[in-house]
């Protein structure tokens, strides 16, 4: 380290280190890198030697009540402190967002070791950092709604640490850290290790130039955050020094110089007041503590991986879990520990690959040898995780070694990151949010076991059994919350309308710790499962929701059993309908409301009182937007016409709610305006006849006029006929006039025009039933003086001809196979 950490200020840093790590002082700082096994090894030695009266730990100061549960022998990391803040007071923005933070622990995290050892020694431990909510409301820059503790990249991007890693010849700071701290760390004397930590943090701090003497108004981003946090930690330290003789502070190494500046503690110090750097915590902007919640929840190794977005984490946490396991087992020196860890992961990878790829025992020996050789070339005492990865790549990968991802490396990287999750043993209500309590209560009510992780399947007959209906609502709620608890494998999809012919629902479900983890994550939205679903559903109104989306949301609320959802959000839903400017979306919403009415009739016999007025309102909005169909084109053309058909169908099925005259007047107005999309015009014309505004003779005349005007554009004629057939195909069977007009237009076409038009005409006839197509064919034949027998000729194939054809087919296949021709 001496060759890298060389600065003119070295003497000053040494003097400060001696004051910070003085075992004769009433205040001892232990600087850490979060989630470092080497730091934890020396922290254990420091605690045993110093014998503090209290251990102060970097962590949210309003989470102290969780410390006994963190120390509980039945809890197994990784787990995290889950923190939420509901900005009801609009202290952060006018959006009233719900903010969440995660403070994770691994078994080898120094903070976790400090808590466990404090419990073992019978001394208090306390968190001293600024509460998450206080940090949120006092930051000046935009704040994300999700946050993980120390979510920064200060080690990778800091000008000093990045340059140190580069000059030492390492690819990243993480590899530099492992080589200079993790691998040799356990063999170092504790004072030397802490000195190296202190020097690195001090020089990083000098390089960053925190500007701590500026006014708060002139500091932004990470600098302001560090100042706020360090001011809070300093006040807690000063308070503890007034009550205890020996205080041990465990915090990130980067913060130690800042804390010393604020406290200005001398070698035998008793903790002076703040020297004016930063505002006192009492001067910070306040907030309503009732809007915060703090719980303990299981976490996963993957979420702890520094490669996957957690900037404060070290890469490959499961690998370092194995390192810690080796230290805890008394493996001793680093050479043994890291050699054993490398061998363990090589064997596990080979065992996985053996059934797929030819990985032999010599390959395993070569992988370990290569890892050790690479470590030696890189100046390391033992192979680290990066040497291990390179060794496996060299010995196991049989193809192109330059491939970014291979089966061998993919599995190795996954197990180095970690596939497991932690657990929180205590079931005390004081550390479990009401949402999780409600989930457990509902599982007991529905006799769903949560003491097994085996997948179960259940069939629900919701129309016949009220208990099944309630259970279905519960499953729909859990699915809506995306907890991973259940999945509908069969049955009707009420929201999309798929499989509506089915009655029974089939659900698969499986309990796992991740289910409750997901629920804790959603606990900011309510105290019960239903309340959380309602809150999340209601939030969607903020995102410029369309009428189509609103209709689907109302169905989702119904199948989830969210009582009074519409009553609560009546104004917002009405506003969505009133501002809707898309005809297709408005009619889609109308279809959802119609389906919802039928669903409620089936389930409850009587639809909700709000539904019929809402259908009427949506119907009127759809009629108002029909005008836009005149200019429809492209992909929307068919959808617009189908929406028009749905609108008309409602006037037939629900004439008291959907006034037919309102639609009829709008249809007539559009038809009288002249220019109109051909397909849409045809659909309007069919509705006009069905509603009795014109008779069959006038319909035939109008069809003739449109066809004549479109004869120069065959596609227009076919599109028009398609619109007529969509709603009025029965008009063809009422008499010959309409059919004669269509036949006359086709007869005037030459072959090229007809072939161009044929695909569109075929599409126009797709709405006919087979019996209708047969009947229509007979009518056309009669129109040309023919009989069906003259047109339809059925070729009868004898049994001998069929057998000969099958034989020839087999001979041809054999010949093609012989000649290597793909069949």
PDB file of N, CA, C and O in Angstrom, residues 496-537:
ATOM      1  N   UNK A 496     -59.135  -9.340 -20.083  1.00  0.00           N
ATOM      2  CA  UNK A 496     -58.939  -9.333 -21.533  1.00  0.00           C
ATOM      3  C   UNK A 496     -60.109  -9.951 -22.279  1.00  0.00           C
ATOM      4  O   UNK A 496     -60.232  -9.778 -23.487  1.00  0.00           O
ATOM      5  N   UNK A 497     -60.943 -10.700 -21.551  1.00  0.00           N
ATOM      6  CA  UNK A 497     -62.083 -11.345 -22.194  1.00  0.00           C
ATOM      7  C   UNK A 497     -61.745 -12.691 -22.806  1.00  0.00           C
ATOM      8  O   UNK A 497     -62.599 -13.311 -23.442  1.00  0.00           O
ATOM      9  N   UNK A 498     -60.519 -13.184 -22.612  1.00  0.00           N
ATOM     10  CA  UNK A 498     -60.123 -14.480 -23.169  1.00  0.00           C
ATOM     11  C   UNK A 498     -60.763 -15.627 -22.381  1.00  0.00           C
ATOM     12  O   UNK A 498     -60.968 -15.526 -21.171  1.00  0.00           O
ATOM     13  N   UNK A 499     -61.070 -16.698 -23.087  1.00  0.00           N
ATOM     14  CA  UNK A 499     -61.633 -17.926 -22.480  1.00  0.00           C
ATOM     15  C   UNK A 499     -62.891 -17.628 -21.660  1.00  0.00           C
ATOM     16  O   UNK A 499     -63.114 -18.214 -20.601  1.00  0.00           O
ATOM     17  N   UNK A 500     -63.748 -16.731 -22.164  1.00  0.00           N
ATOM     18  CA  UNK A 500     -64.964 -16.391 -21.426  1.00  0.00           C
ATOM     19  C   UNK A 500     -65.951 -17.550 -21.354  1.00  0.00           C
ATOM     20  O   UNK A 500     -66.857 -17.538 -20.522  1.00  0.00           O
ATOM     21  N   UNK A 501     -65.781 -18.551 -22.230  1.00  0.00           N
ATOM     22  CA  UNK A 501     -66.678 -19.699 -22.216  1.00  0.00           C
ATOM     23  C   UNK A 501     -66.427 -20.621 -21.027  1.00  0.00           C
ATOM     24  O   UNK A 501     -67.259 -21.457 -20.704  1.00  0.00           O
ATOM     25  N   UNK A 502     -65.267 -20.467 -20.360  1.00  0.00           N
ATOM     26  CA  UNK A 502     -64.945 -21.317 -19.215  1.00  0.00           C
ATOM     27  C   UNK A 502     -65.571 -20.746 -17.948  1.00  0.00           C
ATOM     28  O   UNK A 502     -65.781 -19.543 -17.821  1.00  0.00           O
ATOM     29  N   UNK A 503     -65.862 -21.618 -17.004  1.00  0.00           N
ATOM     30  CA  UNK A 503     -66.503 -21.199 -15.760  1.00  0.00           C
ATOM     31  C   UNK A 503     -65.550 -21.379 -14.590  1.00  0.00           C
ATOM     32  O   UNK A 503     -65.367 -20.469 -13.778  1.00  0.00           O
ATOM     33  N   UNK A 504     -64.928 -22.521 -14.502  1.00  0.00           N
ATOM     34  CA  UNK A 504     -64.039 -22.808 -13.362  1.00  0.00           C
ATOM     35  C   UNK A 504     -62.659 -22.178 -13.566  1.00  0.00           C
ATOM     36  O   UNK A 504     -62.162 -22.100 -14.680  1.00  0.00           O
ATOM     37  N   UNK A 505     -62.082 -21.772 -12.448  1.00  0.00           N
ATOM     38  CA  UNK A 505     -60.721 -21.263 -12.450  1.00  0.00           C
ATOM     39  C   UNK A 505     -59.796 -22.308 -11.840  1.00  0.00           C
ATOM     40  O   UNK A 505     -60.139 -22.919 -10.827  1.00  0.00           O
ATOM     41  N   UNK A 506     -58.632 -22.484 -12.438  1.00  0.00           N
ATOM     42  CA  UNK A 506     -57.612 -23.373 -11.870  1.00  0.00           C
ATOM     43  C   UNK A 506     -56.390 -22.520 -11.543  1.00  0.00           C
ATOM     44  O   UNK A 506     -55.840 -21.843 -12.419  1.00  0.00           O
ATOM     45  N   UNK A 507     -55.999 -22.543 -10.274  1.00  0.00           N
ATOM     46  CA  UNK A 507     -54.864 -21.744  -9.803  1.00  0.00           C
ATOM     47  C   UNK A 507     -53.770 -22.663  -9.267  1.00  0.00           C
ATOM     48  O   UNK A 507     -54.065 -23.683  -8.633  1.00  0.00           O
ATOM     49  N   UNK A 508     -52.522 -22.303  -9.547  1.00  0.00           N
ATOM     50  CA  UNK A 508     -51.392 -22.923  -8.858  1.00  0.00           C
ATOM     51  C   UNK A 508     -50.813 -21.887  -7.910  1.00  0.00           C
ATOM     52  O   UNK A 508     -50.776 -20.694  -8.232  1.00  0.00           O
ATOM     53  N   UNK A 509     -50.390 -22.346  -6.738  1.00  0.00           N
ATOM     54  CA  UNK A 509     -49.838 -21.403  -5.768  1.00  0.00           C
ATOM     55  C   UNK A 509     -48.741 -22.084  -4.967  1.00  0.00           C
ATOM     56  O   UNK A 509     -48.721 -23.306  -4.805  1.00  0.00           O
ATOM     57  N   UNK A 510     -47.810 -21.264  -4.475  1.00  0.00           N
ATOM     58  CA  UNK A 510     -46.681 -21.786  -3.692  1.00  0.00           C
ATOM     59  C   UNK A 510     -46.171 -20.685  -2.785  1.00  0.00           C
ATOM     60  O   UNK A 510     -45.875 -19.579  -3.239  1.00  0.00           O
ATOM     61  N   UNK A 511     -46.071 -20.994  -1.503  1.00  0.00           N
ATOM     62  CA  UNK A 511     -45.535 -20.013  -0.565  1.00  0.00           C
ATOM     63  C   UNK A 511     -44.008 -20.099  -0.543  1.00  0.00           C
ATOM     64  O   UNK A 511     -43.420 -21.168  -0.659  1.00  0.00           O
ATOM     65  N   UNK A 512     -43.377 -18.942  -0.419  1.00  0.00           N
ATOM     66  CA  UNK A 512     -41.926 -18.860  -0.233  1.00  0.00           C
ATOM     67  C   UNK A 512     -41.639 -17.579   0.527  1.00  0.00           C
ATOM     68  O   UNK A 512     -42.485 -16.679   0.587  1.00  0.00           O
ATOM     69  N   UNK A 513     -40.468 -17.463   1.136  1.00  0.00           N
ATOM     70  CA  UNK A 513     -40.143 -16.209   1.837  1.00  0.00           C
ATOM     71  C   UNK A 513     -40.222 -14.990   0.928  1.00  0.00           C
ATOM     72  O   UNK A 513     -40.522 -13.889   1.385  1.00  0.00           O
ATOM     73  N   UNK A 514     -39.984 -15.184  -0.373  1.00  0.00           N
ATOM     74  CA  UNK A 514     -40.028 -14.053  -1.289  1.00  0.00           C
ATOM     75  C   UNK A 514     -41.439 -13.465  -1.405  1.00  0.00           C
ATOM     76  O   UNK A 514     -41.590 -12.298  -1.767  1.00  0.00           O
ATOM     77  N   UNK A 515     -42.455 -14.276  -1.111  1.00  0.00           N
ATOM     78  CA  UNK A 515     -43.826 -13.753  -1.158  1.00  0.00           C
ATOM     79  C   UNK A 515     -43.999 -12.656  -0.115  1.00  0.00           C
ATOM     80  O   UNK A 515     -44.502 -11.556  -0.406  1.00  0.00           O
ATOM     81  N   UNK A 516     -43.563 -12.944   1.116  1.00  0.00           N
ATOM     82  CA  UNK A 516     -43.696 -11.937   2.168  1.00  0.00           C
ATOM     83  C   UNK A 516     -42.741 -10.768   1.921  1.00  0.00           C
ATOM     84  O   UNK A 516     -43.060  -9.619   2.274  1.00  0.00           O
ATOM     85  N   UNK A 517     -41.602 -11.045   1.320  1.00  0.00           N
ATOM     86  CA  UNK A 517     -40.700  -9.951   0.960  1.00  0.00           C
ATOM     87  C   UNK A 517     -41.395  -8.994  -0.011  1.00  0.00           C
ATOM     88  O   UNK A 517     -41.333  -7.775   0.141  1.00  0.00           O
ATOM     89  N   UNK A 518     -42.062  -9.563  -1.013  1.00  0.00           N
ATOM     90  CA  UNK A 518     -42.781  -8.726  -1.984  1.00  0.00           C
ATOM     91  C   UNK A 518     -43.903  -7.947  -1.303  1.00  0.00           C
ATOM     92  O   UNK A 518     -44.147  -6.780  -1.628  1.00  0.00           O
ATOM     93  N   UNK A 519     -44.574  -8.570  -0.332  1.00  0.00           N
ATOM     94  CA  UNK A 519     -45.653  -7.885   0.371  1.00  0.00           C
ATOM     95  C   UNK A 519     -45.125  -6.741   1.225  1.00  0.00           C
ATOM     96  O   UNK A 519     -45.739  -5.671   1.298  1.00  0.00           O
ATOM     97  N   UNK A 520     -43.989  -6.964   1.877  1.00  0.00           N
ATOM     98  CA  UNK A 520     -43.392  -5.877   2.663  1.00  0.00           C
ATOM     99  C   UNK A 520     -43.047  -4.720   1.739  1.00  0.00           C
ATOM    100  O   UNK A 520     -43.236  -3.548   2.075  1.00  0.00           O
ATOM    101  N   UNK A 521     -42.557  -5.066   0.552  1.00  0.00           N
ATOM    102  CA  UNK A 521     -42.221  -4.032  -0.425  1.00  0.00           C
ATOM    103  C   UNK A 521     -43.456  -3.242  -0.847  1.00  0.00           C
ATOM    104  O   UNK A 521     -43.370  -2.053  -1.168  1.00  0.00           O
ATOM    105  N   UNK A 522     -44.619  -3.900  -0.819  1.00  0.00           N
ATOM    106  CA  UNK A 522     -45.865  -3.238  -1.217  1.00  0.00           C
ATOM    107  C   UNK A 522     -46.606  -2.640  -0.027  1.00  0.00           C
ATOM    108  O   UNK A 522     -47.670  -2.044  -0.198  1.00  0.00           O
ATOM    109  N   UNK A 523     -46.044  -2.778   1.170  1.00  0.00           N
ATOM    110  CA  UNK A 523     -46.763  -2.348   2.370  1.00  0.00           C
ATOM    111  C   UNK A 523     -46.982  -0.845   2.436  1.00  0.00           C
ATOM    112  O   UNK A 523     -47.805  -0.372   3.214  1.00  0.00           O
ATOM    113  N   UNK A 524     -46.252  -0.089   1.620  1.00  0.00           N
ATOM    114  CA  UNK A 524     -46.476   1.360   1.600  1.00  0.00           C
ATOM    115  C   UNK A 524     -47.853   1.699   1.041  1.00  0.00           C
ATOM    116  O   UNK A 524     -48.326   2.825   1.207  1.00  0.00           O
ATOM    117  N   UNK A 525     -48.503   0.729   0.399  1.00  0.00           N
ATOM    118  CA  UNK A 525     -49.767   1.015  -0.275  1.00  0.00           C
ATOM    119  C   UNK A 525     -51.001   0.669   0.548  1.00  0.00           C
ATOM    120  O   UNK A 525     -52.118   0.949   0.113  1.00  0.00           O
ATOM    121  N   UNK A 526     -50.839   0.056   1.713  1.00  0.00           N
ATOM    122  CA  UNK A 526     -52.014  -0.230   2.517  1.00  0.00           C
ATOM    123  C   UNK A 526     -51.750  -1.249   3.600  1.00  0.00           C
ATOM    124  O   UNK A 526     -50.743  -1.958   3.593  1.00  0.00           O
ATOM    125  N   UNK A 527     -52.697  -1.339   4.537  1.00  0.00           N
ATOM    126  CA  UNK A 527     -52.574  -2.249   5.671  1.00  0.00           C
ATOM    127  C   UNK A 527     -53.168  -3.615   5.377  1.00  0.00           C
ATOM    128  O   UNK A 527     -52.912  -4.568   6.105  1.00  0.00           O
ATOM    129  N   UNK A 528     -53.995  -3.725   4.340  1.00  0.00           N
ATOM    130  CA  UNK A 528     -54.584  -5.008   3.953  1.00  0.00           C
ATOM    131  C   UNK A 528     -54.283  -5.263   2.479  1.00  0.00           C
ATOM    132  O   UNK A 528     -53.945  -4.343   1.723  1.00  0.00           O
ATOM    133  N   UNK A 529     -54.449  -6.517   2.079  1.00  0.00           N
ATOM    134  CA  UNK A 529     -54.213  -6.875   0.684  1.00  0.00           C
ATOM    135  C   UNK A 529     -55.153  -6.083  -0.219  1.00  0.00           C
ATOM    136  O   UNK A 529     -54.745  -5.524  -1.240  1.00  0.00           O
ATOM    137  N   UNK A 530     -56.431  -6.029   0.167  1.00  0.00           N
ATOM    138  CA  UNK A 530     -57.412  -5.309  -0.647  1.00  0.00           C
ATOM    139  C   UNK A 530     -57.084  -3.815  -0.724  1.00  0.00           C
ATOM    140  O   UNK A 530     -57.192  -3.201  -1.782  1.00  0.00           O
ATOM    141  N   UNK A 531     -56.681  -3.237   0.398  1.00  0.00           N
ATOM    142  CA  UNK A 531     -56.360  -1.804   0.414  1.00  0.00           C
ATOM    143  C   UNK A 531     -55.156  -1.502  -0.476  1.00  0.00           C
ATOM    144  O   UNK A 531     -55.140  -0.508  -1.209  1.00  0.00           O
ATOM    145  N   UNK A 532     -54.145  -2.348  -0.414  1.00  0.00           N
ATOM    146  CA  UNK A 532     -52.959  -2.149  -1.253  1.00  0.00           C
ATOM    147  C   UNK A 532     -53.328  -2.238  -2.736  1.00  0.00           C
ATOM    148  O   UNK A 532     -52.859  -1.429  -3.554  1.00  0.00           O
ATOM    149  N   UNK A 533     -54.178  -3.209  -3.082  1.00  0.00           N
ATOM    150  CA  UNK A 533     -54.619  -3.334  -4.479  1.00  0.00           C
ATOM    151  C   UNK A 533     -55.381  -2.084  -4.909  1.00  0.00           C
ATOM    152  O   UNK A 533     -55.186  -1.571  -6.020  1.00  0.00           O
ATOM    153  N   UNK A 534     -56.243  -1.600  -4.036  1.00  0.00           N
ATOM    154  CA  UNK A 534     -57.020  -0.410  -4.360  1.00  0.00           C
ATOM    155  C   UNK A 534     -56.145   0.809  -4.562  1.00  0.00           C
ATOM    156  O   UNK A 534     -56.359   1.606  -5.493  1.00  0.00           O
ATOM    157  N   UNK A 535     -55.142   0.963  -3.712  1.00  0.00           N
ATOM    158  CA  UNK A 535     -54.248   2.120  -3.825  1.00  0.00           C
ATOM    159  C   UNK A 535     -53.440   2.063  -5.114  1.00  0.00           C
ATOM    160  O   UNK A 535     -53.307   3.062  -5.827  1.00  0.00           O
ATOM    161  N   UNK A 536     -52.897   0.881  -5.430  1.00  0.00           N
ATOM    162  CA  UNK A 536     -52.090   0.740  -6.646  1.00  0.00           C
ATOM    163  C   UNK A 536     -52.958   0.955  -7.886  1.00  0.00           C
ATOM    164  O   UNK A 536     -52.547   1.622  -8.847  1.00  0.00           O
ATOM    165  N   UNK A 537     -54.176   0.403  -7.858  1.00  0.00           N
ATOM    166  CA  UNK A 537     -55.077   0.597  -8.994  1.00  0.00           C
ATOM    167  C   UNK A 537     -55.418   2.070  -9.176  1.00  0.00           C
ATOM    168  O   UNK A 537     -55.432   2.592 -10.297  1.00  0.00           O
TER     169      UNK A 537
END
